[in-house]
């Protein structure tokens, strides 16, 4: 029973009202997430409760420290523009001791739920996709004056695709779960793209691309969209906000949101890059970042989507090879299915590269 998993945790947080119900949310691949309902007279207060995955985040206190700083900065920037921030910035619910984490049987944290809004796994209306692009663009813009050195690096080398490749090779050679023998085509696929995958890392190292404070996990369901107006309200899941490249944020959103199929679609014939969604998201994103990203960054946006798609394919494949230690899985082959889906999507992006580049150049 779900309530039994959380009943000892709930009383530690400053939730207002009387507990009514909870449901588990399943769209994340890392943390356990619960949606809570508290009755408060006539109204119902909603919260998000999360159990942080410490296999992935070794220092939950550092994660929360980053989120405090980021949300404070976002709130100040929006307030300066006269914006009511209630539904526009994540709000941490403290414990009764005034902490941002409750530690017992794991690390627990809570947020106020963004009312009357949805994080879509697959957007349905064109406006929602344009809005998602705008939201991630605005997020980067609002953080462009945030001092990067104030952030903890919560997952070192998170989007260092070159180092991820080395880890992949190591996993292949160790073959801990005995799965490598059947994966020759997938392994070959990664080796063929080895140099291209490292391009963004090399350009960040040489200073050709600027290091910015970025979100680093820009799945489209991390933008809460108003149920009534379809306007993007708030970017959520700030666990991986760290110094990074704008290209990854842009690319990851396209990878997840502009695919014609789910991230773990098993029928590869259903997977391709939807050019209309790509165009809508790009228009929304550029409406916020044109003039602030460098021309070189903008020119490389199509590369960003290919590199991150390859990186994700490789991360899923690595986790499959290592015996499913990192991502939550629904079956023994879930990670392999995810990896193959990302490989198929990447092939379609590669085939469409000229079109993508032309769209960006003549935007
Ligand atoms: C994980 O759990 P979720 O959906 O927020 C992962 C992302 C991947 C994503 C793939 C910290 O994010 O990097 O892109 O799964 N988060 C972490 O669906 O590794
Ligand atoms: Mg995430």
Tab-separated table of C-alpha atoms and ligand atoms in Angstrom:
chain	number	residue	atom	x	y	z
A	1	UNK	CA	0.000	0.000	0.000
A	2	UNK	CA	1.405	3.322	-1.105
A	3	UNK	CA	0.443	5.165	2.079
A	4	UNK	CA	2.534	2.746	4.151
A	5	UNK	CA	5.665	3.700	2.172
A	6	UNK	CA	5.333	7.355	3.144
A	7	UNK	CA	3.252	7.552	6.328
A	8	UNK	CA	6.293	8.015	8.579
A	9	UNK	CA	7.730	10.689	6.319
A	10	UNK	CA	4.683	12.927	5.853
A	11	UNK	CA	4.490	14.363	9.419
A	12	UNK	CA	7.997	15.807	9.116
A	13	UNK	CA	7.054	18.331	6.426
A	14	UNK	CA	5.176	21.623	6.782
A	15	UNK	CA	2.178	20.511	4.705
A	16	UNK	CA	-0.977	22.513	5.349
A	17	UNK	CA	-4.273	20.705	5.924
A	18	UNK	CA	-5.174	17.111	6.624
A	19	UNK	CA	-3.751	14.226	4.569
A	20	UNK	CA	-6.331	12.913	2.121
A	21	UNK	CA	-4.563	10.777	-0.499
A	22	UNK	CA	-1.427	10.157	-2.518
A	23	UNK	CA	-0.546	8.682	-5.860
A	24	UNK	CA	2.794	7.597	-7.259
A	25	UNK	CA	3.981	9.335	-10.433
A	26	UNK	CA	5.875	7.157	-12.885
A	27	UNK	CA	7.317	9.437	-15.547
A	28	UNK	CA	10.763	9.842	-13.901
A	29	UNK	CA	13.484	7.224	-14.343
A	30	UNK	CA	15.480	8.004	-11.215
A	31	UNK	CA	13.678	9.235	-8.068
A	32	UNK	CA	10.481	7.866	-6.505
A	33	UNK	CA	7.831	10.576	-6.764
A	34	UNK	CA	4.472	10.959	-5.008
A	35	UNK	CA	1.657	13.429	-5.590
A	36	UNK	CA	-0.024	14.343	-2.288
A	37	UNK	CA	-3.452	15.797	-1.571
A	38	UNK	CA	-4.195	17.610	1.706
A	39	UNK	CA	-7.660	18.890	2.607
A	40	UNK	CA	-7.571	22.440	3.950
A	41	UNK	CA	-11.162	23.531	4.610
A	42	UNK	CA	-12.706	24.228	1.195
A	43	UNK	CA	-9.482	23.881	-0.722
A	44	UNK	CA	-7.137	21.007	-1.486
A	45	UNK	CA	-3.401	21.629	-1.156
A	46	UNK	CA	-1.236	19.541	-3.452
A	47	UNK	CA	2.418	18.643	-2.970
A	48	UNK	CA	5.149	16.568	-4.558
A	49	UNK	CA	7.165	14.285	-2.295
A	50	UNK	CA	10.335	12.666	-3.604
A	51	UNK	CA	12.755	10.065	-2.381
A	52	UNK	CA	16.124	10.972	-3.898
A	53	UNK	CA	18.015	8.141	-5.577
A	54	UNK	CA	21.422	8.061	-3.913
A	55	UNK	CA	22.900	5.637	-6.440
A	56	UNK	CA	22.582	8.553	-8.880
A	57	UNK	CA	22.933	11.562	-6.548
A	58	UNK	CA	25.684	10.832	-4.049
A	59	UNK	CA	25.191	14.083	-2.141
A	60	UNK	CA	21.488	14.997	-1.811
A	61	UNK	CA	22.393	17.966	0.412
A	62	UNK	CA	24.409	19.444	-2.450
A	63	UNK	CA	21.483	18.848	-4.829
A	64	UNK	CA	19.126	20.725	-2.500
A	65	UNK	CA	21.612	23.524	-1.926
A	66	UNK	CA	21.768	24.072	-5.702
A	67	UNK	CA	17.978	24.046	-5.983
A	68	UNK	CA	17.620	26.599	-3.180
A	69	UNK	CA	20.055	28.927	-4.912
A	70	UNK	CA	18.562	28.476	-8.360
A	71	UNK	CA	14.956	28.972	-7.259
A	72	UNK	CA	15.916	32.054	-5.221
A	73	UNK	CA	17.612	33.532	-8.283
A	74	UNK	CA	14.687	32.731	-10.593
A	75	UNK	CA	12.212	34.209	-8.117
A	76	UNK	CA	14.199	37.419	-7.801
A	77	UNK	CA	14.589	37.811	-11.566
A	78	UNK	CA	10.866	37.235	-12.220
A	79	UNK	CA	9.752	39.487	-9.369
A	80	UNK	CA	11.950	42.241	-10.806
A	81	UNK	CA	9.836	41.935	-13.975
A	82	UNK	CA	6.666	42.256	-11.875
A	83	UNK	CA	5.687	38.601	-12.297
A	84	UNK	CA	3.610	36.758	-9.655
A	85	UNK	CA	5.932	33.816	-8.960
A	86	UNK	CA	3.446	31.494	-7.190
A	87	UNK	CA	3.118	29.092	-10.125
A	88	UNK	CA	6.249	30.221	-11.957
A	89	UNK	CA	9.064	28.851	-9.760
A	90	UNK	CA	9.392	25.585	-7.814
A	91	UNK	CA	8.798	26.117	-4.076
A	92	UNK	CA	10.520	23.846	-1.574
A	93	UNK	CA	8.390	22.822	1.427
A	94	UNK	CA	10.641	22.736	4.501
A	95	UNK	CA	10.583	20.207	7.302
A	96	UNK	CA	9.442	21.311	10.761
A	97	UNK	CA	13.129	21.702	11.632
A	98	UNK	CA	13.450	24.179	8.752
A	99	UNK	CA	15.535	21.844	6.576
A	100	UNK	CA	15.076	21.210	2.882
A	101	UNK	CA	15.539	17.440	3.346
A	102	UNK	CA	14.191	14.884	5.769
A	103	UNK	CA	16.671	12.081	6.279
A	104	UNK	CA	15.334	8.694	7.415
A	105	UNK	CA	15.329	5.547	5.324
A	106	UNK	CA	16.648	7.733	2.527
A	107	UNK	CA	16.571	11.405	1.587
A	108	UNK	CA	13.139	12.985	1.225
A	109	UNK	CA	12.177	16.407	-0.113
A	110	UNK	CA	8.907	18.127	-0.941
A	111	UNK	CA	7.663	20.832	-3.292
A	112	UNK	CA	4.436	22.712	-3.672
A	113	UNK	CA	2.592	21.208	-6.666
A	114	UNK	CA	2.016	23.576	-9.596
A	115	UNK	CA	-1.787	23.749	-9.623
A	116	UNK	CA	-3.883	23.329	-12.727
A	117	UNK	CA	-0.929	22.526	-14.964
A	118	UNK	CA	0.471	19.442	-16.718
A	119	UNK	CA	3.929	18.121	-17.626
A	120	UNK	CA	3.202	16.277	-20.877
A	121	UNK	CA	5.067	13.114	-21.855
A	122	UNK	CA	3.818	13.794	-25.345
A	123	UNK	CA	2.460	17.209	-26.182
A	124	UNK	CA	-0.699	17.246	-28.171
A	125	UNK	CA	-1.221	20.816	-29.305
A	126	UNK	CA	1.361	22.750	-31.358
A	127	UNK	CA	1.234	25.738	-29.020
A	128	UNK	CA	2.367	23.546	-26.128
A	129	UNK	CA	5.514	22.579	-27.951
A	130	UNK	CA	6.390	26.139	-28.871
A	131	UNK	CA	5.763	27.097	-25.246
A	132	UNK	CA	8.048	24.334	-23.979
A	133	UNK	CA	10.807	25.699	-26.193
A	134	UNK	CA	10.178	29.175	-24.911
A	135	UNK	CA	10.256	27.971	-21.289
A	136	UNK	CA	13.656	26.288	-21.611
A	137	UNK	CA	14.990	29.307	-23.503
A	138	UNK	CA	13.700	31.644	-20.808
A	139	UNK	CA	15.167	29.386	-18.102
A	140	UNK	CA	18.641	29.756	-19.627
A	141	UNK	CA	18.157	33.470	-20.076
A	142	UNK	CA	17.119	33.984	-16.450
A	143	UNK	CA	20.181	32.053	-15.282
A	144	UNK	CA	22.679	33.781	-17.580
A	145	UNK	CA	23.820	36.042	-14.704
A	146	UNK	CA	23.898	33.250	-12.109
A	147	UNK	CA	27.444	32.685	-10.784
A	148	UNK	CA	28.287	29.165	-11.994
A	149	UNK	CA	30.997	28.728	-9.337
A	150	UNK	CA	28.251	28.835	-6.641
A	151	UNK	CA	26.840	25.508	-7.868
A	152	UNK	CA	27.917	22.080	-6.686
A	153	UNK	CA	28.642	19.660	-9.499
A	154	UNK	CA	26.151	17.039	-8.335
A	155	UNK	CA	26.976	14.483	-11.050
A	156	UNK	CA	30.509	15.022	-12.356
A	157	UNK	CA	30.897	14.807	-16.154
A	158	UNK	CA	27.144	14.408	-16.562
A	159	UNK	CA	27.194	15.366	-20.249
A	160	UNK	CA	30.839	14.687	-20.905
A	161	UNK	CA	30.046	12.465	-23.872
A	162	UNK	CA	33.703	11.547	-24.372
A	163	UNK	CA	34.058	10.224	-20.824
A	164	UNK	CA	30.709	8.482	-21.160
A	165	UNK	CA	32.134	6.712	-24.203
A	166	UNK	CA	35.105	5.500	-22.162
A	167	UNK	CA	32.736	4.239	-19.451
A	168	UNK	CA	30.739	2.465	-22.135
A	169	UNK	CA	33.901	0.760	-23.454
A	170	UNK	CA	34.816	-0.252	-19.910
A	171	UNK	CA	31.346	-1.716	-19.364
A	172	UNK	CA	31.662	-3.674	-22.616
A	173	UNK	CA	35.010	-5.089	-21.612
A	174	UNK	CA	33.851	-6.030	-18.099
A	175	UNK	CA	30.552	-7.519	-19.357
A	176	UNK	CA	29.265	-7.882	-15.778
A	177	UNK	CA	25.779	-9.066	-16.746
A	178	UNK	CA	26.957	-11.354	-19.563
A	179	UNK	CA	24.940	-9.466	-22.170
A	180	UNK	CA	27.646	-8.217	-24.533
A	181	UNK	CA	27.867	-11.155	-26.951
A	182	UNK	CA	24.468	-10.356	-28.464
A	183	UNK	CA	25.173	-6.636	-28.897
A	184	UNK	CA	27.636	-6.434	-31.762
A	185	UNK	CA	25.565	-4.105	-33.996
A	186	UNK	CA	24.812	-1.708	-31.116
A	187	UNK	CA	28.443	-1.571	-30.017
A	188	UNK	CA	29.579	-1.004	-33.603
A	189	UNK	CA	27.025	1.828	-33.885
A	190	UNK	CA	28.618	3.648	-30.926
A	191	UNK	CA	32.180	3.178	-32.165
A	192	UNK	CA	31.241	4.579	-35.590
A	193	UNK	CA	30.085	7.800	-33.923
A	194	UNK	CA	32.873	8.128	-31.394
A	195	UNK	CA	34.521	11.243	-32.813
A	196	UNK	CA	31.317	13.115	-33.631
A	197	UNK	CA	30.042	12.478	-30.109
A	198	UNK	CA	33.035	14.281	-28.604
A	199	UNK	CA	32.620	17.487	-30.642
A	200	UNK	CA	30.793	19.538	-28.007
A	201	UNK	CA	33.170	18.445	-25.231
A	202	UNK	CA	36.167	19.444	-27.373
A	203	UNK	CA	34.682	22.852	-28.208
A	204	UNK	CA	33.828	23.519	-24.554
A	205	UNK	CA	37.401	22.608	-23.605
A	206	UNK	CA	38.920	24.856	-26.239
A	207	UNK	CA	36.612	27.748	-25.316
A	208	UNK	CA	34.902	27.856	-28.729
A	209	UNK	CA	31.631	27.111	-26.937
A	210	UNK	CA	30.779	28.907	-23.676
A	211	UNK	CA	30.023	27.043	-20.473
A	212	UNK	CA	26.656	28.209	-19.124
A	213	UNK	CA	24.397	27.373	-16.212
A	214	UNK	CA	22.009	24.889	-17.817
A	215	UNK	CA	19.187	22.548	-16.819
A	216	UNK	CA	20.738	19.360	-18.245
A	217	UNK	CA	17.542	17.284	-18.213
A	218	UNK	CA	15.167	19.093	-20.537
A	219	UNK	CA	12.569	16.429	-21.173
A	220	UNK	CA	9.429	18.133	-22.308
A	221	UNK	CA	7.540	16.770	-19.279
A	222	UNK	CA	9.789	18.964	-17.145
A	223	UNK	CA	7.836	22.024	-18.285
A	224	UNK	CA	4.539	22.578	-16.487
A	225	UNK	CA	1.973	23.916	-18.943
A	226	UNK	CA	-1.167	25.761	-17.818
A	227	UNK	CA	-4.263	23.580	-18.379
A	228	UNK	CA	-6.382	26.544	-19.415
A	229	UNK	CA	-4.104	28.762	-21.484
A	230	UNK	CA	-1.460	26.275	-22.740
A	231	UNK	CA	1.177	28.791	-21.595
A	232	UNK	CA	4.353	27.343	-20.084
A	233	UNK	CA	4.516	28.221	-16.409
A	234	UNK	CA	7.459	26.619	-14.744
A	235	UNK	CA	10.490	24.452	-15.443
A	236	UNK	CA	10.760	21.634	-12.906
A	237	UNK	CA	13.246	18.857	-12.012
A	238	UNK	CA	16.185	21.085	-11.119
A	239	UNK	CA	18.351	18.222	-9.814
A	240	UNK	CA	20.931	18.498	-12.569
A	241	UNK	CA	21.196	22.273	-12.963
A	242	UNK	CA	24.951	22.661	-13.375
A	243	UNK	CA	27.447	24.298	-15.683
A	244	UNK	CA	26.903	22.828	-19.152
A	245	UNK	CA	26.204	23.617	-22.780
A	246	UNK	CA	23.072	25.253	-24.144
A	247	UNK	CA	23.290	22.786	-27.021
A	248	UNK	CA	22.482	19.859	-24.750
A	249	UNK	CA	19.428	21.529	-23.252
A	250	UNK	CA	18.067	22.350	-26.667
A	251	UNK	CA	19.005	18.938	-28.081
A	252	UNK	CA	17.584	16.863	-25.238
A	253	UNK	CA	14.213	18.575	-25.466
A	254	UNK	CA	14.043	17.820	-29.200
A	255	UNK	CA	15.203	14.237	-28.629
A	256	UNK	CA	12.412	13.572	-26.177
A	257	UNK	CA	9.648	15.826	-27.400
A	258	UNK	CA	9.992	15.921	-31.188
A	259	UNK	CA	10.189	12.187	-31.674
A	260	UNK	CA	7.119	10.601	-33.257
A	261	UNK	CA	7.235	7.897	-30.565
A	262	UNK	CA	8.003	7.368	-26.901
A	263	UNK	CA	11.576	7.184	-25.647
A	264	UNK	CA	11.160	3.424	-25.174
A	265	UNK	CA	9.128	2.538	-28.275
A	266	UNK	CA	9.918	-1.058	-29.271
A	267	UNK	CA	8.542	-0.817	-32.823
A	268	UNK	CA	11.363	1.034	-34.571
A	269	UNK	CA	9.236	1.715	-37.644
A	270	UNK	CA	7.223	4.182	-35.552
A	271	UNK	CA	10.240	6.333	-34.647
A	272	UNK	CA	11.334	9.416	-36.538
A	273	UNK	CA	11.979	13.108	-35.969
A	274	UNK	CA	8.783	15.129	-36.362
A	275	UNK	CA	9.865	18.183	-38.379
A	276	UNK	CA	6.819	20.220	-37.360
A	277	UNK	CA	7.496	19.711	-33.671
A	278	UNK	CA	11.166	20.444	-34.246
A	279	UNK	CA	10.258	23.719	-35.948
A	280	UNK	CA	7.775	24.751	-33.248
A	281	UNK	CA	10.108	24.021	-30.359
A	282	UNK	CA	12.994	25.749	-32.117
A	283	UNK	CA	10.889	28.835	-32.777
A	284	UNK	CA	9.882	29.034	-29.114
A	285	UNK	CA	13.427	28.444	-27.880
A	286	UNK	CA	14.999	30.979	-30.234
A	287	UNK	CA	12.411	33.630	-29.339
A	288	UNK	CA	14.104	33.742	-25.928
A	289	UNK	CA	17.750	33.038	-26.717
A	290	UNK	CA	18.398	34.688	-30.104
A	291	UNK	CA	20.866	37.488	-29.417
A	292	UNK	CA	22.020	35.932	-26.167
A	293	UNK	CA	23.411	32.626	-27.431
A	294	UNK	CA	26.426	33.144	-29.700
A	295	UNK	CA	25.950	32.678	-33.478
A	296	UNK	CA	28.224	29.642	-33.225
A	297	UNK	CA	25.991	28.039	-30.577
A	298	UNK	CA	22.926	28.639	-32.712
A	299	UNK	CA	24.633	27.192	-35.766
A	300	UNK	CA	25.480	24.048	-33.784
A	301	UNK	CA	21.959	23.399	-32.420
A	302	UNK	CA	21.331	20.495	-34.845
A	303	UNK	CA	24.614	18.965	-33.701
A	304	UNK	CA	23.438	19.324	-30.087
A	305	UNK	CA	20.376	17.193	-30.749
A	306	UNK	CA	22.421	14.462	-32.421
A	307	UNK	CA	25.134	14.328	-29.759
A	308	UNK	CA	22.674	14.135	-26.875
A	309	UNK	CA	20.585	11.470	-28.637
A	310	UNK	CA	23.722	9.414	-29.166
A	311	UNK	CA	24.732	10.013	-25.542
A	312	UNK	CA	21.361	8.780	-24.271
A	313	UNK	CA	21.472	5.725	-26.554
A	314	UNK	CA	24.898	4.976	-25.125
A	315	UNK	CA	23.835	5.589	-21.507
A	316	UNK	CA	20.858	3.214	-21.857
A	317	UNK	CA	23.066	0.627	-23.553
A	318	UNK	CA	25.769	0.980	-20.879
A	319	UNK	CA	23.183	0.471	-18.152
A	320	UNK	CA	21.824	-2.603	-19.962
A	321	UNK	CA	25.347	-4.021	-20.204
A	322	UNK	CA	25.980	-3.328	-16.513
A	323	UNK	CA	22.763	-5.108	-15.477
A	324	UNK	CA	20.312	-2.172	-15.036
A	325	UNK	CA	21.878	-0.372	-12.095
A	326	UNK	CA	20.995	3.238	-12.937
A	327	UNK	CA	17.659	3.723	-14.703
A	328	UNK	CA	14.439	2.226	-13.411
A	329	UNK	CA	13.319	-0.573	-15.743
A	330	UNK	CA	9.998	-2.291	-16.385
A	331	UNK	CA	11.499	-5.448	-17.927
A	332	UNK	CA	14.928	-7.090	-18.354
A	333	UNK	CA	15.283	-5.616	-21.849
A	334	UNK	CA	13.833	-2.158	-21.151
A	335	UNK	CA	17.205	-0.394	-21.347
A	336	UNK	CA	18.062	-2.174	-24.595
A	337	UNK	CA	14.713	-1.174	-26.080
A	338	UNK	CA	15.392	2.424	-25.036
A	339	UNK	CA	18.887	2.326	-26.527
A	340	UNK	CA	17.622	0.963	-29.857
A	341	UNK	CA	14.852	3.564	-29.978
A	342	UNK	CA	17.390	6.369	-29.495
A	343	UNK	CA	19.668	4.860	-32.151
A	344	UNK	CA	16.804	4.801	-34.632
A	345	UNK	CA	15.909	8.409	-33.816
A	346	UNK	CA	19.527	9.447	-34.251
A	347	UNK	CA	19.688	7.793	-37.672
A	348	UNK	CA	16.661	9.795	-38.716
A	349	UNK	CA	18.213	13.028	-37.387
A	350	UNK	CA	21.384	12.221	-39.335
A	351	UNK	CA	19.359	11.720	-42.509
A	352	UNK	CA	17.605	15.060	-41.946
A	353	UNK	CA	20.709	17.042	-40.989
A	354	UNK	CA	20.704	19.302	-44.043
A	355	UNK	CA	17.049	20.217	-43.550
A	356	UNK	CA	17.639	20.937	-39.863
A	357	UNK	CA	20.650	23.120	-40.578
A	358	UNK	CA	18.793	25.009	-43.294
A	359	UNK	CA	15.895	25.710	-40.928
A	360	UNK	CA	18.247	27.160	-38.325
A	361	UNK	CA	20.256	29.200	-40.842
A	362	UNK	CA	17.225	30.803	-42.552
A	363	UNK	CA	15.061	31.101	-39.425
B	1	LIG	C1	16.609	10.544	-16.237
B	1	LIG	O1	14.354	10.604	-14.200
B	1	LIG	P1	14.336	11.630	-15.245
B	1	LIG	O2	13.320	11.303	-16.290
B	1	LIG	O3	14.188	13.028	-14.705
B	1	LIG	C2	18.047	11.032	-16.339
B	1	LIG	C3	18.212	11.916	-17.562
B	1	LIG	C4	17.801	11.153	-18.816
B	1	LIG	C5	16.368	10.649	-18.643
B	1	LIG	C6	15.975	9.796	-19.804
B	1	LIG	C7	19.817	12.341	-13.292
B	1	LIG	O4	15.780	11.651	-15.993
B	1	LIG	O5	19.576	12.300	-17.707
B	1	LIG	O6	17.874	11.977	-19.944
B	1	LIG	O7	16.223	9.882	-17.431
B	1	LIG	N1	18.405	11.784	-15.149
B	1	LIG	C8	19.574	11.555	-14.515
B	1	LIG	O8	14.610	9.546	-19.791
B	1	LIG	O9	20.405	10.749	-14.908
B	2	LIG	MG1	15.412	14.397	-14.171
